[in-house]
PDB file of C-alpha atoms in Angstrom:
ATOM      1  CA  MET A 223     143.914  50.051 288.857  1.00 61.00           C
ATOM      2  CA  ILE A 224     147.292  51.377 290.047  1.00 68.00           C
ATOM      3  CA  SER A 225     147.933  48.266 292.147  1.00 73.00           C
ATOM      4  CA  LYS A 226     147.186  46.077 289.101  1.00 76.00           C
ATOM      5  CA  GLY A 227     149.701  48.058 287.045  1.00 73.00           C
ATOM      6  CA  ILE A 228     152.357  47.729 289.767  1.00 81.00           C
ATOM      7  CA  GLU A 229     151.700  43.991 290.020  1.00 80.00           C
ATOM      8  CA  THR A 230     152.012  43.569 286.236  1.00 82.00           C
ATOM      9  CA  THR A 231     155.287  45.528 286.232  1.00 84.00           C
ATOM     10  CA  PHE A 232     156.758  43.443 289.060  1.00 89.00           C
ATOM     11  CA  ASN A 233     155.655  40.213 287.353  1.00 86.00           C
ATOM     12  CA  LYS A 234     157.349  41.252 284.097  1.00 89.00           C
ATOM     13  CA  VAL A 235     160.546  42.277 285.891  1.00 89.00           C
ATOM     14  CA  TYR A 236     160.585  38.959 287.762  1.00 91.00           C
ATOM     15  CA  TYR A 237     159.959  37.162 284.454  1.00 92.00           C
ATOM     16  CA  LEU A 238     162.995  38.866 282.873  1.00 91.00           C
ATOM     17  CA  ILE A 239     165.157  38.119 285.921  1.00 92.00           C
ATOM     18  CA  LYS A 240     164.148  34.449 285.856  1.00 92.00           C
ATOM     19  CA  LEU A 241     164.781  34.176 282.111  1.00 92.00           C
ATOM     20  CA  SER A 242     168.156  35.943 282.421  1.00 93.00           C
ATOM     21  CA  LEU A 243     169.380  33.796 285.313  1.00 93.00           C
ATOM     22  CA  TYR A 244     168.397  30.622 283.479  1.00 92.00           C
ATOM     23  CA  PHE A 245     170.270  31.916 280.427  1.00 94.00           C
ATOM     24  CA  TRP A 246     173.466  32.313 282.464  1.00 95.00           C
ATOM     25  CA  GLY A 247     172.937  28.936 284.117  1.00 94.00           C
ATOM     26  CA  LEU A 248     172.667  27.237 280.725  1.00 94.00           C
ATOM     27  CA  SER A 249     175.637  29.220 279.393  1.00 94.00           C
ATOM     28  CA  PHE A 250     177.860  28.028 282.243  1.00 93.00           C
ATOM     29  CA  ILE A 251     176.771  24.430 281.621  1.00 92.00           C
ATOM     30  CA  GLY A 252     178.143  24.906 278.096  1.00 88.00           C
ATOM     31  CA  LEU A 253     181.346  26.435 279.538  1.00 87.00           C
ATOM     32  CA  VAL A 254     180.136  29.890 278.394  1.00 86.00           C
ATOM     33  CA  ILE A 255     181.848  29.798 274.954  1.00 88.00           C
ATOM     34  CA  PHE A 256     179.865  26.762 273.791  1.00 90.00           C
ATOM     35  CA  GLY A 257     176.814  27.609 275.871  1.00 91.00           C
ATOM     36  CA  VAL A 258     175.888  31.183 274.963  1.00 94.00           C
ATOM     37  CA  THR A 259     174.345  30.583 271.514  1.00 93.00           C
ATOM     38  CA  PRO A 260     172.261  27.490 272.397  1.00 94.00           C
ATOM     39  CA  ALA A 261     171.246  29.206 275.658  1.00 94.00           C
ATOM     40  CA  MET A 262     170.015  32.280 273.765  1.00 94.00           C
ATOM     41  CA  MET A 263     168.146  30.066 271.284  1.00 93.00           C
ATOM     42  CA  THR A 264     166.547  28.295 274.250  1.00 94.00           C
ATOM     43  CA  ILE A 265     165.326  31.420 276.043  1.00 94.00           C
ATOM     44  CA  VAL A 266     164.076  32.976 272.776  1.00 92.00           C
ATOM     45  CA  GLU A 267     161.974  29.844 272.267  1.00 91.00           C
ATOM     46  CA  GLU A 268     160.890  29.859 275.914  1.00 91.00           C
ATOM     47  CA  HIS A 269     159.851  33.507 275.743  1.00 90.00           C
ATOM     48  CA  ASP A 270     157.747  32.774 272.674  1.00 87.00           C
ATOM     49  CA  GLU A 271     155.971  29.938 274.494  1.00 87.00           C
ATOM     50  CA  ALA A 272     155.707  31.480 277.977  1.00 87.00           C
ATOM     51  CA  ASN A 273     154.528  34.893 276.714  1.00 83.00           C
ATOM     52  CA  TRP A 274     155.456  36.832 279.895  1.00 86.00           C
ATOM     53  CA  ASP A 275     154.106  34.180 282.278  1.00 84.00           C
ATOM     54  CA  PHE A 276     156.942  33.388 284.708  1.00 85.00           C
ATOM     55  CA  ASN A 277     155.101  30.294 285.964  1.00 85.00           C
ATOM     56  CA  GLN A 278     155.594  28.687 282.539  1.00 88.00           C
ATOM     57  CA  ILE A 279     159.398  28.898 282.770  1.00 89.00           C
ATOM     58  CA  LYS A 280     160.694  25.584 284.140  1.00 90.00           C
ATOM     59  CA  TRP A 281     164.353  24.602 284.413  1.00 91.00           C
ATOM     60  CA  LYS A 282     163.677  21.025 283.270  1.00 90.00           C
ATOM     61  CA  ASN A 283     162.024  22.187 280.029  1.00 91.00           C
ATOM     62  CA  LEU A 284     164.756  24.734 279.387  1.00 92.00           C
ATOM     63  CA  PHE A 285     167.505  22.167 279.890  1.00 93.00           C
ATOM     64  CA  GLU A 286     165.859  19.757 277.422  1.00 93.00           C
ATOM     65  CA  LYS A 287     165.603  22.511 274.814  1.00 92.00           C
ATOM     66  CA  PHE A 288     169.199  23.524 275.523  1.00 94.00           C
ATOM     67  CA  LYS A 289     170.409  19.994 274.785  1.00 93.00           C
ATOM     68  CA  GLN A 290     168.431  19.969 271.530  1.00 92.00           C
ATOM     69  CA  ASN A 291     169.865  23.356 270.497  1.00 91.00           C
ATOM     70  CA  PHE A 292     173.451  22.654 271.587  1.00 94.00           C
ATOM     71  CA  LYS A 293     174.868  21.162 268.383  1.00 92.00           C
ATOM     72  CA  GLN A 294     173.105  23.433 265.896  1.00 91.00           C
ATOM     73  CA  GLY A 295     173.708  26.531 268.022  1.00 92.00           C
ATOM     74  CA  ASN A 296     177.452  25.929 268.137  1.00 94.00           C
ATOM     75  CA  GLN A 297     177.622  25.126 264.421  1.00 93.00           C
ATOM     76  CA  LEU A 298     175.952  28.482 263.794  1.00 92.00           C
ATOM     77  CA  LEU A 299     178.351  30.294 266.133  1.00 93.00           C
ATOM     78  CA  LEU A 300     181.468  28.709 264.610  1.00 94.00           C
ATOM     79  CA  PHE A 301     180.322  29.479 261.059  1.00 93.00           C
ATOM     80  CA  TYR A 302     179.671  33.148 261.832  1.00 93.00           C
ATOM     81  CA  LEU A 303     182.873  33.486 263.866  1.00 93.00           C
ATOM     82  CA  MET A 304     184.944  32.212 260.942  1.00 94.00           C
ATOM     83  CA  VAL A 305     183.255  34.552 258.455  1.00 93.00           C
ATOM     84  CA  VAL A 306     183.468  37.563 260.817  1.00 92.00           C
ATOM     85  CA  LEU A 307     187.172  36.867 261.467  1.00 93.00           C
ATOM     86  CA  ILE A 308     187.897  36.707 257.723  1.00 93.00           C
ATOM     87  CA  ILE A 309     185.957  39.933 257.008  1.00 91.00           C
ATOM     88  CA  GLY A 310     187.444  41.580 260.111  1.00 89.00           C
ATOM     89  CA  TYR A 311     190.991  40.705 259.044  1.00 90.00           C
ATOM     90  CA  ASN A 312     190.357  42.098 255.551  1.00 88.00           C
ATOM     91  CA  LEU A 313     188.930  45.263 257.114  1.00 86.00           C
ATOM     92  CA  PHE A 314     192.043  45.591 259.298  1.00 88.00           C
ATOM     93  CA  ILE A 315     194.287  45.300 256.217  1.00 87.00           C
ATOM     94  CA  ALA A 316     192.123  47.757 254.241  1.00 83.00           C
ATOM     95  CA  LEU A 317     192.275  50.316 257.081  1.00 83.00           C
ATOM     96  CA  GLN A 318     196.084  50.267 256.920  1.00 84.00           C
ATOM     97  CA  THR A 319     196.043  51.148 253.209  1.00 81.00           C
ATOM     98  CA  LYS A 320     195.400  54.670 251.945  1.00 81.00           C
ATOM     99  CA  GLY A 321     193.453  55.612 248.844  1.00 78.00           C
ATOM    100  CA  LEU A 322     189.879  56.248 247.709  1.00 81.00           C
ATOM    101  CA  LEU A 323     189.370  52.660 246.570  1.00 81.00           C
ATOM    102  CA  PHE A 324     190.337  51.306 249.988  1.00 78.00           C
ATOM    103  CA  LEU A 325     188.143  53.892 251.735  1.00 82.00           C
ATOM    104  CA  VAL A 326     185.158  52.604 249.734  1.00 86.00           C
ATOM    105  CA  LEU A 327     186.245  49.040 250.542  1.00 87.00           C
ATOM    106  CA  ASP A 328     186.324  49.922 254.268  1.00 86.00           C
ATOM    107  CA  PHE A 329     182.685  51.033 254.179  1.00 90.00           C
ATOM    108  CA  VAL A 330     181.646  47.957 252.187  1.00 90.00           C
ATOM    109  CA  LEU A 331     183.347  45.625 254.689  1.00 89.00           C
ATOM    110  CA  ILE A 332     181.806  47.460 257.670  1.00 90.00           C
ATOM    111  CA  PHE A 333     178.367  47.115 256.036  1.00 90.00           C
ATOM    112  CA  VAL A 334     178.997  43.391 255.425  1.00 90.00           C
ATOM    113  CA  LEU A 335     179.983  42.944 259.098  1.00 90.00           C
ATOM    114  CA  PHE A 336     176.792  44.730 260.144  1.00 89.00           C
ATOM    115  CA  ILE A 337     174.688  42.434 257.924  1.00 88.00           C
ATOM    116  CA  LEU A 338     176.497  39.380 259.318  1.00 89.00           C
ATOM    117  CA  ILE A 339     175.802  40.333 262.936  1.00 89.00           C
ATOM    118  CA  LEU A 340     172.138  41.056 262.204  1.00 89.00           C
ATOM    119  CA  SER A 341     171.875  37.870 260.151  1.00 89.00           C
ATOM    120  CA  PHE A 342     173.301  35.890 263.078  1.00 92.00           C
ATOM    121  CA  ILE A 343     170.628  37.257 265.418  1.00 91.00           C
ATOM    122  CA  ILE A 344     167.851  36.528 262.897  1.00 90.00           C
ATOM    123  CA  ASN A 345     169.324  33.061 262.431  1.00 90.00           C
ATOM    124  CA  LEU A 346     168.909  32.334 266.139  1.00 89.00           C
ATOM    125  CA  ALA A 347     165.191  32.861 265.694  1.00 88.00           C
ATOM    126  CA  VAL A 348     165.009  30.917 262.415  1.00 88.00           C
ATOM    127  CA  LEU A 349     166.504  27.842 264.081  1.00 88.00           C
ATOM    128  CA  THR A 350     164.159  28.360 267.037  1.00 85.00           C
ATOM    129  CA  PHE A 351     160.900  28.725 265.100  1.00 84.00           C
ATOM    130  CA  PHE A 352     161.547  26.292 262.241  1.00 84.00           C
ATOM    131  CA  GLU A 353     162.970  22.807 261.855  1.00 83.00           C
ATOM    132  CA  VAL A 354     165.461  23.580 259.106  1.00 84.00           C
ATOM    133  CA  THR A 355     169.055  22.785 258.260  1.00 85.00           C
ATOM    134  CA  LEU A 356     171.796  25.296 258.986  1.00 84.00           C
ATOM    135  CA  ILE A 357     172.199  26.053 255.260  1.00 86.00           C
ATOM    136  CA  ASP A 358     168.472  26.772 254.843  1.00 86.00           C
ATOM    137  CA  SER A 359     168.440  28.943 257.968  1.00 87.00           C
ATOM    138  CA  LEU A 360     171.344  30.999 256.575  1.00 85.00           C
ATOM    139  CA  LYS A 361     169.446  31.556 253.317  1.00 84.00           C
ATOM    140  CA  LEU A 362     166.226  32.484 255.126  1.00 83.00           C
ATOM    141  CA  SER A 363     167.956  34.942 257.476  1.00 83.00           C
ATOM    142  CA  VAL A 364     169.642  36.786 254.582  1.00 80.00           C
ATOM    143  CA  ILE A 365     166.350  36.878 252.624  1.00 81.00           C
ATOM    144  CA  GLN A 366     164.568  38.364 255.659  1.00 80.00           C
ATOM    145  CA  PHE A 367     167.170  41.125 255.870  1.00 77.00           C
ATOM    146  CA  PHE A 368     166.440  42.301 252.327  1.00 79.00           C
ATOM    147  CA  THR A 369     162.670  41.654 252.204  1.00 82.00           C
ATOM    148  CA  LYS A 370     161.550  42.680 255.707  1.00 81.00           C
ATOM    149  CA  THR A 371     163.288  46.047 256.042  1.00 81.00           C
ATOM    150  CA  LYS A 372     160.795  47.557 258.507  1.00 84.00           C
ATOM    151  CA  GLU A 373     161.013  44.570 260.863  1.00 84.00           C
ATOM    152  CA  CYS A 374     164.818  44.640 260.606  1.00 86.00           C
ATOM    153  CA  PHE A 375     164.859  48.298 261.660  1.00 87.00           C
ATOM    154  CA  LEU A 376     162.576  47.465 264.601  1.00 87.00           C
ATOM    155  CA  LEU A 377     164.981  44.690 265.597  1.00 89.00           C
ATOM    156  CA  ILE A 378     167.963  47.064 265.301  1.00 89.00           C
ATOM    157  CA  PHE A 379     166.110  49.690 267.364  1.00 92.00           C
ATOM    158  CA  GLY A 380     165.346  47.099 270.055  1.00 90.00           C
ATOM    159  CA  LEU A 381     168.968  45.923 270.116  1.00 91.00           C
ATOM    160  CA  ILE A 382     170.180  49.521 270.479  1.00 92.00           C
ATOM    161  CA  ILE A 383     167.772  50.127 273.386  1.00 93.00           C
ATOM    162  CA  VAL A 384     168.952  46.967 275.187  1.00 93.00           C
ATOM    163  CA  SER A 385     172.599  47.904 274.524  1.00 92.00           C
ATOM    164  CA  VAL A 386     172.154  51.464 275.851  1.00 93.00           C
ATOM    165  CA  ILE A 387     170.344  50.251 278.986  1.00 92.00           C
ATOM    166  CA  THR A 388     173.061  47.658 279.621  1.00 92.00           C
ATOM    167  CA  TYR A 389     175.818  50.234 279.012  1.00 92.00           C
ATOM    168  CA  LYS A 390     174.228  52.684 281.463  1.00 92.00           C
ATOM    169  CA  PHE A 391     173.506  49.972 284.049  1.00 91.00           C
ATOM    170  CA  PRO A 392     176.110  47.176 283.592  1.00 89.00           C
ATOM    171  CA  GLY A 393     174.725  45.162 286.519  1.00 86.00           C
ATOM    172  CA  LEU A 394     171.581  44.458 284.507  1.00 87.00           C
ATOM    173  CA  ILE A 395     173.512  42.139 282.176  1.00 87.00           C
ATOM    174  CA  LEU A 396     173.181  39.402 284.805  1.00 86.00           C
ATOM    175  CA  PHE A 397     169.587  39.981 285.809  1.00 88.00           C
ATOM    176  CA  ILE A 398     167.532  41.584 283.037  1.00 90.00           C
ATOM    177  CA  SER A 399     169.414  42.376 279.804  1.00 91.00           C
ATOM    178  CA  THR A 400     169.607  38.846 278.384  1.00 92.00           C
ATOM    179  CA  GLY A 401     165.938  38.177 279.097  1.00 91.00           C
ATOM    180  CA  LEU A 402     165.028  41.514 277.514  1.00 92.00           C
ATOM    181  CA  LEU A 403     167.234  40.693 274.515  1.00 93.00           C
ATOM    182  CA  ALA A 404     165.413  37.374 274.072  1.00 92.00           C
ATOM    183  CA  GLY A 405     162.108  39.260 274.164  1.00 90.00           C
ATOM    184  CA  VAL A 406     163.284  41.736 271.513  1.00 91.00           C
ATOM    185  CA  ILE A 407     164.583  38.964 269.231  1.00 91.00           C
ATOM    186  CA  SER A 408     161.461  36.826 269.664  1.00 89.00           C
ATOM    187  CA  THR A 409     158.967  39.665 269.106  1.00 87.00           C
ATOM    188  CA  SER A 410     160.780  41.315 266.174  1.00 86.00           C
ATOM    189  CA  THR A 411     161.580  38.136 264.275  1.00 85.00           C
ATOM    190  CA  LYS A 412     158.117  36.668 264.778  1.00 82.00           C
ATOM    191  CA  ARG A 413     156.779  39.630 262.797  1.00 79.00           C
ATOM    192  CA  MET A 414     159.288  38.844 260.048  1.00 80.00           C
ATOM    193  CA  PHE A 415     158.156  35.231 259.878  1.00 78.00           C
ATOM    194  CA  GLN A 416     154.423  35.948 260.246  1.00 72.00           C
ATOM    195  CA  ASN A 417     153.539  34.972 256.658  1.00 61.00           C
ATOM    196  CA  ILE A 418     155.668  31.822 256.846  1.00 61.00           C
ATOM    197  CA  LEU A 419     154.216  30.816 260.227  1.00 54.00           C
ATOM    198  CA  VAL A 420     150.660  31.315 258.932  1.00 49.00           C
ATOM    199  CA  ASP A 421     151.417  29.195 255.857  1.00 50.00           C
TER     200      ASP A 421
END
């Protein structure tokens, strides 16, 4: 019983290491900047299909998925980067200005940035699970934020846990954190899309 539990733990750790290393390999193929988003989309999809079985993770399959995700993943990244930069610049200007109105504006802009970041993460999963256009995926991700509050909080909780673990043990970012992040995104968002996937 104990030996079975130890074996399962080691298998899951090895699974996360394998997934994480493949993520970094794919990211470097895309010169990191253009590789990170399609690589994350790829390992989220792979985690959903492999379901903790490290034998199912094959480099050839991952690379094919990476190529398919490359264009759409970078379009998504560029769109969100532009919007975040615009909101971020407005927040910077608002922080320099004193007054109650600007204080309220600061909080509104911070909330919008928070929604954007969460929407980006949900969008990764939308483009992974569904064959939709970028515009439709943006709509669906925003709708999920306002209609699936419980699942969004679970996703946020998972992201915080991964962030805290990575902050405490920075070395894990290479070997476990990205694989764990893919698992959190895949599991949380699949619950959001359960009704859609069933339909």
